[in-house]
Coordinates of C-alpha atoms in Angstrom, one line a residue:
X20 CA 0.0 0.0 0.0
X21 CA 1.5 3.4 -0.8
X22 CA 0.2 5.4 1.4
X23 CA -3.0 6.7 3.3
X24 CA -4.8 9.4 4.0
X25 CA -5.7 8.5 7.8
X26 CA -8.0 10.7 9.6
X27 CA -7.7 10.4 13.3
X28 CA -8.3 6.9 13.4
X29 CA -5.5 5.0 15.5
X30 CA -4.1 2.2 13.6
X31 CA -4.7 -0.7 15.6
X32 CA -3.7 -3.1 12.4
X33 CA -5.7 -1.5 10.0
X34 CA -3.6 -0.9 7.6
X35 CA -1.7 -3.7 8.3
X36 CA -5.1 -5.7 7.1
X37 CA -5.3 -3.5 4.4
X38 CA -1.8 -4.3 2.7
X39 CA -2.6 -8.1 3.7
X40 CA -5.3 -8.0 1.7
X41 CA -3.9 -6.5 -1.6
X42 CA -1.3 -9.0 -1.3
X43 CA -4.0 -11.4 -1.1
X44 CA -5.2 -10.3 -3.7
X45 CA -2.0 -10.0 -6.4
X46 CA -1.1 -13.8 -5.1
X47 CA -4.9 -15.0 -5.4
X48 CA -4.2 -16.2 -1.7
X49 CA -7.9 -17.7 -1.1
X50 CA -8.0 -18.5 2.4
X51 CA -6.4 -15.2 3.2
X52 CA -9.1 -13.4 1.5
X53 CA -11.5 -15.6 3.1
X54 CA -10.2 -14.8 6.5
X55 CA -10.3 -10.9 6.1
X56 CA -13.6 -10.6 4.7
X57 CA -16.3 -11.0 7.2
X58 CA -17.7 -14.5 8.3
X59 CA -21.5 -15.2 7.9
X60 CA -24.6 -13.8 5.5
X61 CA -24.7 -10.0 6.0
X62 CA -21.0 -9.7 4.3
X63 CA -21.2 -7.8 1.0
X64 CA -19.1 -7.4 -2.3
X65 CA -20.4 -5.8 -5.1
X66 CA -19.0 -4.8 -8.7
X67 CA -20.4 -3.6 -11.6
X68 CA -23.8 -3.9 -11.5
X69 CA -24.1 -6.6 -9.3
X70 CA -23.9 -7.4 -5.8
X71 CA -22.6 -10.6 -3.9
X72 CA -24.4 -10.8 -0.4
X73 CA -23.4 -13.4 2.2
X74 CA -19.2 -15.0 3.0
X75 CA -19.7 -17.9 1.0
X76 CA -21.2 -16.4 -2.3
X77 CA -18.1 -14.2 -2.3
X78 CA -15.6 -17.3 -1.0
X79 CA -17.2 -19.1 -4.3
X80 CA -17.0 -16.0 -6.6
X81 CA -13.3 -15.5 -5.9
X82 CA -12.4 -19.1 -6.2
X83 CA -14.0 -19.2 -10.0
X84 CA -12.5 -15.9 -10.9
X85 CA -8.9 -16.2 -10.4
X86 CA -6.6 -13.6 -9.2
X87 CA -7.6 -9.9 -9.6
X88 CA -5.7 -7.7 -12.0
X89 CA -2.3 -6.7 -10.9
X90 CA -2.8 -3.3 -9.6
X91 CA -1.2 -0.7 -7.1
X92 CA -2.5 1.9 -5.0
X93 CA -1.5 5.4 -5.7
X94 CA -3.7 6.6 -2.6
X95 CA -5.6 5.3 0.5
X96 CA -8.1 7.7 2.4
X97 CA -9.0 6.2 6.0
X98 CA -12.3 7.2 7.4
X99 CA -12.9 6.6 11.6
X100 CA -16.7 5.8 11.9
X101 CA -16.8 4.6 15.3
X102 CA -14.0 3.1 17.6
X103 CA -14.6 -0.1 16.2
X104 CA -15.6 0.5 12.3
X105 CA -13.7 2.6 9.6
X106 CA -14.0 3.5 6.0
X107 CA -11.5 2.9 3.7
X108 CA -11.0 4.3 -0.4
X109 CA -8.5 3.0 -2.4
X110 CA -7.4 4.8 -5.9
X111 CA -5.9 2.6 -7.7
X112 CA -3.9 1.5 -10.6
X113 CA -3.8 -1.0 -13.1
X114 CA -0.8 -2.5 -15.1
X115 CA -2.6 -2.0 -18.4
X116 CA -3.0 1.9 -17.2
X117 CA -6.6 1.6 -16.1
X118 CA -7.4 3.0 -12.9
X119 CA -10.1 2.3 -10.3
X120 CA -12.0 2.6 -6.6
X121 CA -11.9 0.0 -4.1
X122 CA -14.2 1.0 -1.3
X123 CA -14.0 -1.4 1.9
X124 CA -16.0 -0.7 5.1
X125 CA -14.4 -2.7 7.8
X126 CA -15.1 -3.8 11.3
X127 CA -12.2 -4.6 14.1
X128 CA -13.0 -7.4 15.1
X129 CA -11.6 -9.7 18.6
X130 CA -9.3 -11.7 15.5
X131 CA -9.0 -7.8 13.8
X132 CA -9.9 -5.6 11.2
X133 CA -13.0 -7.7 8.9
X134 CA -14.0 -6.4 5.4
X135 CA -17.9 -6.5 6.1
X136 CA -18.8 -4.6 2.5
X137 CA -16.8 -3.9 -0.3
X138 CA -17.5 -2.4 -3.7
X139 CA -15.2 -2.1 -7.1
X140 CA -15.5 0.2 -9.4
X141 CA -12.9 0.2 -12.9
X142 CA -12.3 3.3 -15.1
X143 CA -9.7 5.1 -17.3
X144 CA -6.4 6.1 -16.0
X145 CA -5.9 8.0 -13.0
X146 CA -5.7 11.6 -14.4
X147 CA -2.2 12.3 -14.2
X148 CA -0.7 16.3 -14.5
X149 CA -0.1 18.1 -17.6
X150 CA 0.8 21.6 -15.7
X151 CA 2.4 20.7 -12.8
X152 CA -0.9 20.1 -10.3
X153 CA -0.7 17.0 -8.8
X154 CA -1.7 17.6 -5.1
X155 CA 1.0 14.3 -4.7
X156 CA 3.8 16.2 -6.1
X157 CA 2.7 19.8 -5.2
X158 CA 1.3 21.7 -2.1
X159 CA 1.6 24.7 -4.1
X160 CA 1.4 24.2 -8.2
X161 CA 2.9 26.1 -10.4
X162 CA 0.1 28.4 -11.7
X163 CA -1.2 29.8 -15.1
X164 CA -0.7 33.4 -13.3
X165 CA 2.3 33.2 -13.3
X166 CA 5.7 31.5 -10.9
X167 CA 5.2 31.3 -6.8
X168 CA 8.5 34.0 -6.5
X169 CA 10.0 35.7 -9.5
X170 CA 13.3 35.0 -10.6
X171 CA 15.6 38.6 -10.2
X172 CA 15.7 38.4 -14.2
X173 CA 19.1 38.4 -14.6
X174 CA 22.2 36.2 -13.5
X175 CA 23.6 32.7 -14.4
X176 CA 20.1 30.8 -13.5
X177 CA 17.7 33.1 -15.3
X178 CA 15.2 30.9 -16.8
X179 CA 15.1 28.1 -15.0
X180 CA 12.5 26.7 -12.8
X181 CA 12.9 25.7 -8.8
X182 CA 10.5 23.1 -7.0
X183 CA 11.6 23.6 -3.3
X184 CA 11.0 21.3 -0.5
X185 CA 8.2 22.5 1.7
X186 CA 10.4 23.1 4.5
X187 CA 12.3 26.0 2.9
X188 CA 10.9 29.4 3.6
X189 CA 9.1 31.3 0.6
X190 CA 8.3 34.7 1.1
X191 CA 4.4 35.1 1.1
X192 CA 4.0 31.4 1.4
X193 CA 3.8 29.1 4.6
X194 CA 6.0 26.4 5.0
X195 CA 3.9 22.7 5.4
X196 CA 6.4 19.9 6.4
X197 CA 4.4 17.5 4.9
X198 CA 1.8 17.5 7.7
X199 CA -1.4 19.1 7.5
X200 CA -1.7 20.6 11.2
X201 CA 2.2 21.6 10.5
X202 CA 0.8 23.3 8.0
X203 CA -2.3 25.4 9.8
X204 CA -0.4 26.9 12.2
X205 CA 2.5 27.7 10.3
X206 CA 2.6 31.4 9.5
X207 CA 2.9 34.0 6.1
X208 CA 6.9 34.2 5.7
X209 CA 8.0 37.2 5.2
X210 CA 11.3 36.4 3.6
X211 CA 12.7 33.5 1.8
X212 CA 15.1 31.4 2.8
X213 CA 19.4 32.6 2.3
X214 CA 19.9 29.4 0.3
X215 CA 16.4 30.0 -2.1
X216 CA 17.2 33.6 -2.2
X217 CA 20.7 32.8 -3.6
X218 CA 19.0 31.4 -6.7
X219 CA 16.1 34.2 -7.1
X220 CA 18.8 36.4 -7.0
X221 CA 20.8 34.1 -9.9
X222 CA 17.5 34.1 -12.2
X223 CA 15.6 31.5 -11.1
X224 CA 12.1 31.3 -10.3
X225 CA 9.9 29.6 -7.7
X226 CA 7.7 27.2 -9.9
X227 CA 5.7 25.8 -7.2
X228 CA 6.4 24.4 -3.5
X229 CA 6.6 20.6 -3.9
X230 CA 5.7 17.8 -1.2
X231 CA 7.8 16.4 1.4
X232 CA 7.6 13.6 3.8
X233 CA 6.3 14.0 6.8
X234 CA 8.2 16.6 8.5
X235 CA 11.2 14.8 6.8
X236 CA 11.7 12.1 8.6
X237 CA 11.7 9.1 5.7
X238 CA 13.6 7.8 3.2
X239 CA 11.2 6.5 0.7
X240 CA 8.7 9.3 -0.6
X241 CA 5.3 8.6 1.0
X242 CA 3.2 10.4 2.8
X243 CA 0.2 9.2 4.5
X244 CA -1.4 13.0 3.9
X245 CA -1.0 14.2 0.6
X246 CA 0.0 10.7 -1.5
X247 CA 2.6 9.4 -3.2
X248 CA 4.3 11.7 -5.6
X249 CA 4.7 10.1 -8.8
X250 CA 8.5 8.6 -10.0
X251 CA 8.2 9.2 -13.7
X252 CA 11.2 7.3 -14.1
X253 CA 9.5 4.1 -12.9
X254 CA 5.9 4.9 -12.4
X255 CA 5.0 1.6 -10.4
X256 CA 7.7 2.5 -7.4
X257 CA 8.5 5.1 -5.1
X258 CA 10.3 8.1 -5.9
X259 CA 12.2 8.4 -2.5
X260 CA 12.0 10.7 0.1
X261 CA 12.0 12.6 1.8
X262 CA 12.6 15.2 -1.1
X263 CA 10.1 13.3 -2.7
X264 CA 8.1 16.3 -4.5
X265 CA 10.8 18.2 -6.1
X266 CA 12.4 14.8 -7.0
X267 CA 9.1 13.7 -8.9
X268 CA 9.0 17.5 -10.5
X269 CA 12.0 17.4 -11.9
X270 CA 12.1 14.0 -12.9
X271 CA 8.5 15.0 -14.9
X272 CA 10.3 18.0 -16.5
X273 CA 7.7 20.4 -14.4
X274 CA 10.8 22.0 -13.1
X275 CA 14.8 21.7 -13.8
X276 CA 16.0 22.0 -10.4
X277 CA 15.0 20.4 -7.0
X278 CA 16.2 22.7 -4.0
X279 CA 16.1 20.3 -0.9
X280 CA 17.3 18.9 2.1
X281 CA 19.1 15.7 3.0
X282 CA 19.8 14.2 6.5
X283 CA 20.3 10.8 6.2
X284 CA 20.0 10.4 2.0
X285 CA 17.0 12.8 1.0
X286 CA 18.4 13.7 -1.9
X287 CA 20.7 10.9 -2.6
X288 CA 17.9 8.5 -2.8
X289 CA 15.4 10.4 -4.4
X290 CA 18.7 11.1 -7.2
X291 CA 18.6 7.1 -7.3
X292 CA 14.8 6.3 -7.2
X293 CA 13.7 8.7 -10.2
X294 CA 17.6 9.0 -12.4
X295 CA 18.6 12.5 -10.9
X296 CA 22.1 14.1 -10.4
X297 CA 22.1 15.0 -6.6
X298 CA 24.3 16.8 -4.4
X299 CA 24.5 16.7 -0.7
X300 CA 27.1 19.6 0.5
X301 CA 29.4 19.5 3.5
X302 CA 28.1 20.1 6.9
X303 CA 28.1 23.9 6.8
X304 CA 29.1 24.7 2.9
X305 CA 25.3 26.2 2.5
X306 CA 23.3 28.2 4.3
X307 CA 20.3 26.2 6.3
X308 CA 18.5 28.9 8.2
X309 CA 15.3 29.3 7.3
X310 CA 14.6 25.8 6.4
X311 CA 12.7 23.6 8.8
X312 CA 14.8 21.3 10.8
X313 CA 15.0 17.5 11.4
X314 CA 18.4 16.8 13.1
X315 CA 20.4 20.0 12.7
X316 CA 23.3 18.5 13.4
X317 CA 23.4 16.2 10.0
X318 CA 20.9 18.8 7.9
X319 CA 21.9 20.1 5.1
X320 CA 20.6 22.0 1.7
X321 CA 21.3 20.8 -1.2
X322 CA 20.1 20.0 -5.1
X323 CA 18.4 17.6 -7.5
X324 CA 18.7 18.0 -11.6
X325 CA 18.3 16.5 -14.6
X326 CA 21.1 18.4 -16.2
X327 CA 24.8 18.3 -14.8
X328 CA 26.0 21.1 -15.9
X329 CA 22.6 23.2 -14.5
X330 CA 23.7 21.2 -11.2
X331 CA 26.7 22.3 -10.6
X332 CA 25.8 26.0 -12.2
X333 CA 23.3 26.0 -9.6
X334 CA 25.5 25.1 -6.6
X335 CA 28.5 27.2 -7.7
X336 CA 25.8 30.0 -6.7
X337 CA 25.6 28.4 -3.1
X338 CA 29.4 28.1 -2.7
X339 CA 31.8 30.2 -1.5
X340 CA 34.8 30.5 -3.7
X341 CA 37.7 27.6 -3.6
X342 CA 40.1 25.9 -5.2
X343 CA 39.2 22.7 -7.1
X344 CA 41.7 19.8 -7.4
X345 CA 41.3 16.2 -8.6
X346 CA 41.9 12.7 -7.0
X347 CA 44.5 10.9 -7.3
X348 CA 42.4 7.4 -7.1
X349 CA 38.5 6.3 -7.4
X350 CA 38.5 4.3 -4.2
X351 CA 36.1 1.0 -4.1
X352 CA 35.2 -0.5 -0.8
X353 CA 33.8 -4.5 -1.2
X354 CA 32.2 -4.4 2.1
X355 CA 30.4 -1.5 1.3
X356 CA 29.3 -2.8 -2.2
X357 CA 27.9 -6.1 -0.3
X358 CA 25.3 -4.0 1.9
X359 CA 23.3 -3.3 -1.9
X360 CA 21.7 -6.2 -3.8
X361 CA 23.4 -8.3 -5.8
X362 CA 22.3 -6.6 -9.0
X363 CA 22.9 -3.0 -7.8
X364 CA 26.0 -4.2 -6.6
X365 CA 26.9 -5.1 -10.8
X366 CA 24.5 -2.1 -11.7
X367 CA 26.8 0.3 -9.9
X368 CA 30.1 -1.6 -10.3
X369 CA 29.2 -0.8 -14.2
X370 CA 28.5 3.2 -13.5
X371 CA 31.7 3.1 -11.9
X372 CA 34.0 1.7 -14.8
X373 CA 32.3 4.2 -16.9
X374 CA 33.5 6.9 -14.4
X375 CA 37.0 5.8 -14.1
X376 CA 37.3 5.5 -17.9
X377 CA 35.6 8.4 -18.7
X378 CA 38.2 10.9 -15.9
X379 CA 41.1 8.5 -16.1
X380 CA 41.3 8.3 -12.5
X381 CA 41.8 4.1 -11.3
X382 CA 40.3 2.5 -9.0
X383 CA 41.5 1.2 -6.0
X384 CA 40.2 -1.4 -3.5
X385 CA 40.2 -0.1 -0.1
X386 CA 40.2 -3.4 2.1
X387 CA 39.8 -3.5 5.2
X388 CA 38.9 -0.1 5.8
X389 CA 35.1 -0.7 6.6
X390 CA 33.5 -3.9 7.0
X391 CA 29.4 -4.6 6.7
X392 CA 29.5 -5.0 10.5
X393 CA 30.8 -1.5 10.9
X394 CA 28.4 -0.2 8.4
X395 CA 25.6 -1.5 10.8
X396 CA 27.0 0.0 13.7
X397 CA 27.2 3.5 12.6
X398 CA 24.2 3.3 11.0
X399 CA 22.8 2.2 14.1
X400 CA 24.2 5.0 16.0
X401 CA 23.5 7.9 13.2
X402 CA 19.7 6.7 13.6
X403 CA 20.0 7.2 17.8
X404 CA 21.4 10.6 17.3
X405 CA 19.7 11.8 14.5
X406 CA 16.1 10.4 16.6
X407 CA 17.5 12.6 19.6
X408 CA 17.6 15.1 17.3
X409 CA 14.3 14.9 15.6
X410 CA 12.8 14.6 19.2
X411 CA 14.2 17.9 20.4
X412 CA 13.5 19.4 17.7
X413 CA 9.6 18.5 17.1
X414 CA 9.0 16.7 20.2
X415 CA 6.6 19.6 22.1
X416 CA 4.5 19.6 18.5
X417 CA 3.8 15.8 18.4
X418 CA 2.6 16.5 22.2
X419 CA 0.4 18.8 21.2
X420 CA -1.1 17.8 18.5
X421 CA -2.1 13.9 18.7
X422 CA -3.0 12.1 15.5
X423 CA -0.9 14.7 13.5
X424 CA 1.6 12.2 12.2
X425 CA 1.5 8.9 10.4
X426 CA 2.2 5.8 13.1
X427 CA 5.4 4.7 11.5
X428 CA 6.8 8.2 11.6
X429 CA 5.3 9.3 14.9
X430 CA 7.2 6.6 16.1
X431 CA 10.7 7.3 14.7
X432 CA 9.9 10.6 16.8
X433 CA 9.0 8.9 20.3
X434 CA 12.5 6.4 19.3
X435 CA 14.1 10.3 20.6
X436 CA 12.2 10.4 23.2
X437 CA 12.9 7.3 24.6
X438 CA 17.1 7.7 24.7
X439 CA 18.9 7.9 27.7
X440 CA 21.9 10.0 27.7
X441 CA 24.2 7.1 28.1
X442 CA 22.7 5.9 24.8
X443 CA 23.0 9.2 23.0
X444 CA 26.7 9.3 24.0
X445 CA 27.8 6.0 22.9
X446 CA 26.2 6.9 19.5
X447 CA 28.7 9.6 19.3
X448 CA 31.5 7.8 20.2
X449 CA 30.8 6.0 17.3
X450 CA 30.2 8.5 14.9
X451 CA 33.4 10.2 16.1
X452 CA 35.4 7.0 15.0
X453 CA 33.7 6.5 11.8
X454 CA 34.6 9.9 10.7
X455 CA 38.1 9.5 11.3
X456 CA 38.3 6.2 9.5
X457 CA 36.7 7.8 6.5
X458 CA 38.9 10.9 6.7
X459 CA 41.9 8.5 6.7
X460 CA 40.2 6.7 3.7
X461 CA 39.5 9.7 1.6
X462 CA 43.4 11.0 2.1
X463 CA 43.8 9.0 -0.8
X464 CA 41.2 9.3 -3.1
X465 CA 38.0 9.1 -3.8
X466 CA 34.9 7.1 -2.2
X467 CA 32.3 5.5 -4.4
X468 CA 29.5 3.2 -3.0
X469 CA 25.9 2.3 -4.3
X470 CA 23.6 5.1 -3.5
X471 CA 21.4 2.7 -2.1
X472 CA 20.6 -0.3 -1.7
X473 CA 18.0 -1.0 -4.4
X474 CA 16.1 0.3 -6.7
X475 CA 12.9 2.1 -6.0
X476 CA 10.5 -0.5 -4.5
X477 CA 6.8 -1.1 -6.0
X478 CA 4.4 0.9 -4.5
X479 CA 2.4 -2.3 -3.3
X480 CA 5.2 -3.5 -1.7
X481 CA 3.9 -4.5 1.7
X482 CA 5.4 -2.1 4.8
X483 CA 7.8 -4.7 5.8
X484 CA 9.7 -4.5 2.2
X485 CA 9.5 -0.5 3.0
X486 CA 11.2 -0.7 5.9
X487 CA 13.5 -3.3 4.5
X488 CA 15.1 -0.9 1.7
X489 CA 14.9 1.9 3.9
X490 CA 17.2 0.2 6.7
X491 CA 19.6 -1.4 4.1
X492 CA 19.9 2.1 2.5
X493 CA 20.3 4.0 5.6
X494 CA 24.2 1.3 5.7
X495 CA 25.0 3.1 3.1
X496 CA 23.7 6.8 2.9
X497 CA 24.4 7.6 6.8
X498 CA 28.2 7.6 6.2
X499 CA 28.5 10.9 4.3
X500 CA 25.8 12.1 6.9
X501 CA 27.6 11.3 9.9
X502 CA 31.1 12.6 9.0
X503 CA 29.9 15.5 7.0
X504 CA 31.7 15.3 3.7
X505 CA 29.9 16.5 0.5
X506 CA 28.1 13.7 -1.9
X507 CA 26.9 13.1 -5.5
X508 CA 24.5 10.5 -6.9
X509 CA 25.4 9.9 -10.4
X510 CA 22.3 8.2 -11.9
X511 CA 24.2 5.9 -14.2
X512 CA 22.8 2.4 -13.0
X513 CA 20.3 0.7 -14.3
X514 CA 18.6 -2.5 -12.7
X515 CA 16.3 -3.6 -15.7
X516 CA 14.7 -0.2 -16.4
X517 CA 14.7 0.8 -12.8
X518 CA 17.3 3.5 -12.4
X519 CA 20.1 3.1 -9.8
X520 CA 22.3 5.8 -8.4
X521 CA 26.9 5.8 -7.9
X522 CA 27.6 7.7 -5.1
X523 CA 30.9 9.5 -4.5
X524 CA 32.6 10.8 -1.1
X525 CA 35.0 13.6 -1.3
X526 CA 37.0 15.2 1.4
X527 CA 35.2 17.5 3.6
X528 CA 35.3 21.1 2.1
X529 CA 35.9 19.8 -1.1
X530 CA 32.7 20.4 -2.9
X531 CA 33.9 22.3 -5.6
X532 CA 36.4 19.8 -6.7
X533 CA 33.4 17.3 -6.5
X534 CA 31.0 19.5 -8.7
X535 CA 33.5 19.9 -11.6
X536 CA 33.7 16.3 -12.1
X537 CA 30.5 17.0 -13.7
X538 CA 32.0 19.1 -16.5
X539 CA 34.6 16.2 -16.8
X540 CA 32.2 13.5 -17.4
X541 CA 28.7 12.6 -19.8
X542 CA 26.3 9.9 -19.1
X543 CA 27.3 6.6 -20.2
X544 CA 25.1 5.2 -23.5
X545 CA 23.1 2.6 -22.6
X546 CA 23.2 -0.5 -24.7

């Protein structure tokens, strides 16, 4: 299930069922299906223009049919009507395009949540945006009146269009977070955040304010509020997150830059999910006041493009002046290739000979620098500090406002909550070591790993597979993010069709030298 739009209902394995039951329903898993819709005569199904009454007229329906169309949900809407029944709508899509309504009124049970009516309905496709207004995508669209903030007109940029992140500051605008009550009490800015004015000022114009996760704090590009925002490089899978909205826009060619953040891989994934360049800077190169916080100490602002050279034109207006120099090696760690899947792994092995051919540079193994066990650990730790973090930074409005978040991210929040000091330090200790070991490391060259650890995953994966990629990507992402050296996705991989990102590490400071590998190198044809 993709998401859902829940409305004050607490969880209580709702949407657990829910997923359950689409999987039932791709695998033609009878005696699931028969378990999760109610037991007895008063159960209904209908379709069409006909109506199934009673458990065993359905049980004997779905046997003769077969399995249902292959289909995945681009949106859930959750509707409490009672403490014990609740309302669920399904938009869905179909393989062949087609779209459709599932609507399911279920009861909770003392076994849990029972379908006790249901009722299908098939259509066209799902409309999908021609002008940039997806609600997924966009909390505010670009509009025929003309862009959200003017471009200054002149400068390096002039012409080109911004999605930013709905945590960024826009002048006249409210900043959202991804969360609806975020968003109500948020008020009118009156200025625009340094990093957002920097482009304005270069020419650029504010296009629209695109979606986020839920006050950052994901990896994979849902939200339970607004939807999914489509990956038009692989429209059946995620587009990452958490700068999921100006990920999709730019992917869709609705704007050619993405001005976001990135924590623990927010733009690094996203980059990898929907085929973007994506920079992450180092800790402190750009400005982030102004911009909503998760865990200040590991935030950072940074950008999403199509277009390498309008990449690094737009972050030489971020950056200070500095000299560039090159590496003297491409540096390949095994462990850290053996935290991705086998065929990212070869995927991103592949992006990387094209690199080294295409600069010059070798490559060098770096064993045994890092091992997968290591990779755990500091991924372990990042996550404790970066949840202390996220607590004291958001903790008094998750008090206050009950219900506000999603259950899986709520909890990632109360994860802060619950540290004890002697937790929070031995997560630093940690974090302390792995940056001198990759210091040491990147002394002599350059680092390049999988961006993460798989492509995008369908967007009917069940939650289990979510958290699966997300925790096998964090291995990988949280190293730049704990030692604070800049990073670039190059979107060179290719699983199948599914894009797949190369990720170099540069020194600290080095960011500049990083960016002008991009006017060293083009995209490697695909065979």
């Amino acid at each position: 299930m993709s998401h859902a739009d829940d409305s004050g209902i607490p969880e209580q394995g709702l949407l657990t069922a829910a997923a359950r039951y689409e999987r039932a329903l791709r695998e033609n898993d009878l005696p699931v299906l028969d378990e999760l819709f109610a037991d007895g005569p008063p159960t209904l199904r209908a379709e069409g223009g006909a109506a199934l009454v009673g458990h065993a007229d359905i049980s004997a329906y779905r046997a003769r049919r077969g399995g249902a169309p292959a289909r995945w949900q681009r949106r859930v809407h959750v509707r409490a009507l009672g403490d014990a029944d609740a309302l669920t709508v399904s938009e869905a899509e179909r393989s062949d395009g087609s779209g459709g309504l599932q609507t399911q009124l279920w009861h909770r049970c003392a076994d849990g949540w029972r379908i006790t009516a249901a009722h299908v309905s098939s259509g066209p496709a799902p409309a999908r945006s021609t002008d940039g207004d997806d609600p997924a995508t966009w909390r505010v669209a670009p509009g025929a009146s003309g862009p959200v903030l003017p471009g200054s007109g002149t400068g390096p940029l002039r012409g080109t269009r911004i999605a930013v992140k709905d945590l960024f500051a826009v002048a006249g605008q409210r900043t959202g977070g991804g969360v609806p009550a975020w968003l109500a009490q948020a008020p009118v800015e009156t200025s625009s955040a340094p990093a957002l004015q920097a482009l304005v000022d270069a020419g650029s114009e504010v296009t629209g304010i695109a979606q986020t996760d839920e006050l950052a704090f994901s990896l994979m590009g849902v939200n339970v509020h607004w939807g999914t925002p489509r990956n038009p490089a692989a429209p059946a899978h995620l587009p990452g997150g958490s700068t999921s909205g100006p990920a999709a826009a730019v992917a869709a060619g609705e704007a050619d830059l993405g001005l976001g953040t990135d924590t623990a891989g927010s733009l690094r994934v996203p980059g990898s999910f929907c085929g973007l360049y994506a920079w992450r800077p180092s800790h402190g190169a750009v400005d982030t006041s102004g911009v909503l916080p998760l865990a200040p100490s590991f935030d950072t602002v940074g950008l999403l493009a199509a277009d390498p050279a309008l990449l690094a034109a737009a972050a030489d207006v971020l950056l200070v002046p500095a000299p560039t120099a090159r590496p003297s090696a491409l540096l390949r760690s095994s462990a850290l290739f053996s935290l991705a899947s086998p065929r990212t792994a070869l995927a991103v092995d592949a992006a990387l000979a094209a690199l080294a051919v295409q600069t010059g540079l070798p490559v060098r193994q770096v064993e045994p620098d890092f091992t997968a066990e290591q990779a755990r650990e500091w991924a372990e730790s990042f996550r404790t500090l970066q949840a202390a973090e996220a607590w004291a930074s958001h903790g008094g409005f998750i008090d206050a406002h009950p219900g506000a978040l999603s259950p899986a991210v709520e909890r990632r929040f109360r994860h802060g909550q619950e540290l004890t000091p002697a937790a929070v330090e031995a997560a630093r200790a940690v974090v302390e070591r792995t940056r001198g070991r990759l210091e040491a490391v990147l002394a002599g060259g350059w680092l390049c790993l999988p961006s993460t650890a798989a492509p995008a995953p369908r967007l009917d994966a069940p939650a289990e597979e979510f958290e699966a990629a997300r925790a096998g990507t964090l291995r990988l992402t949280t190293l730049a993010s704990q030692t604070g050296v800049p990073a670039l996705n190059l979107p060179w991989g290719r699983v199948g069709e599914l894009p797949v990102g190369l990720c170099v590490l540069a020194p600290r400071g080095s960011d500049r030298s990083l960016l002008a590998l991009l006017a060293e190198v083009a995209p490697p044809r695909r065979a």
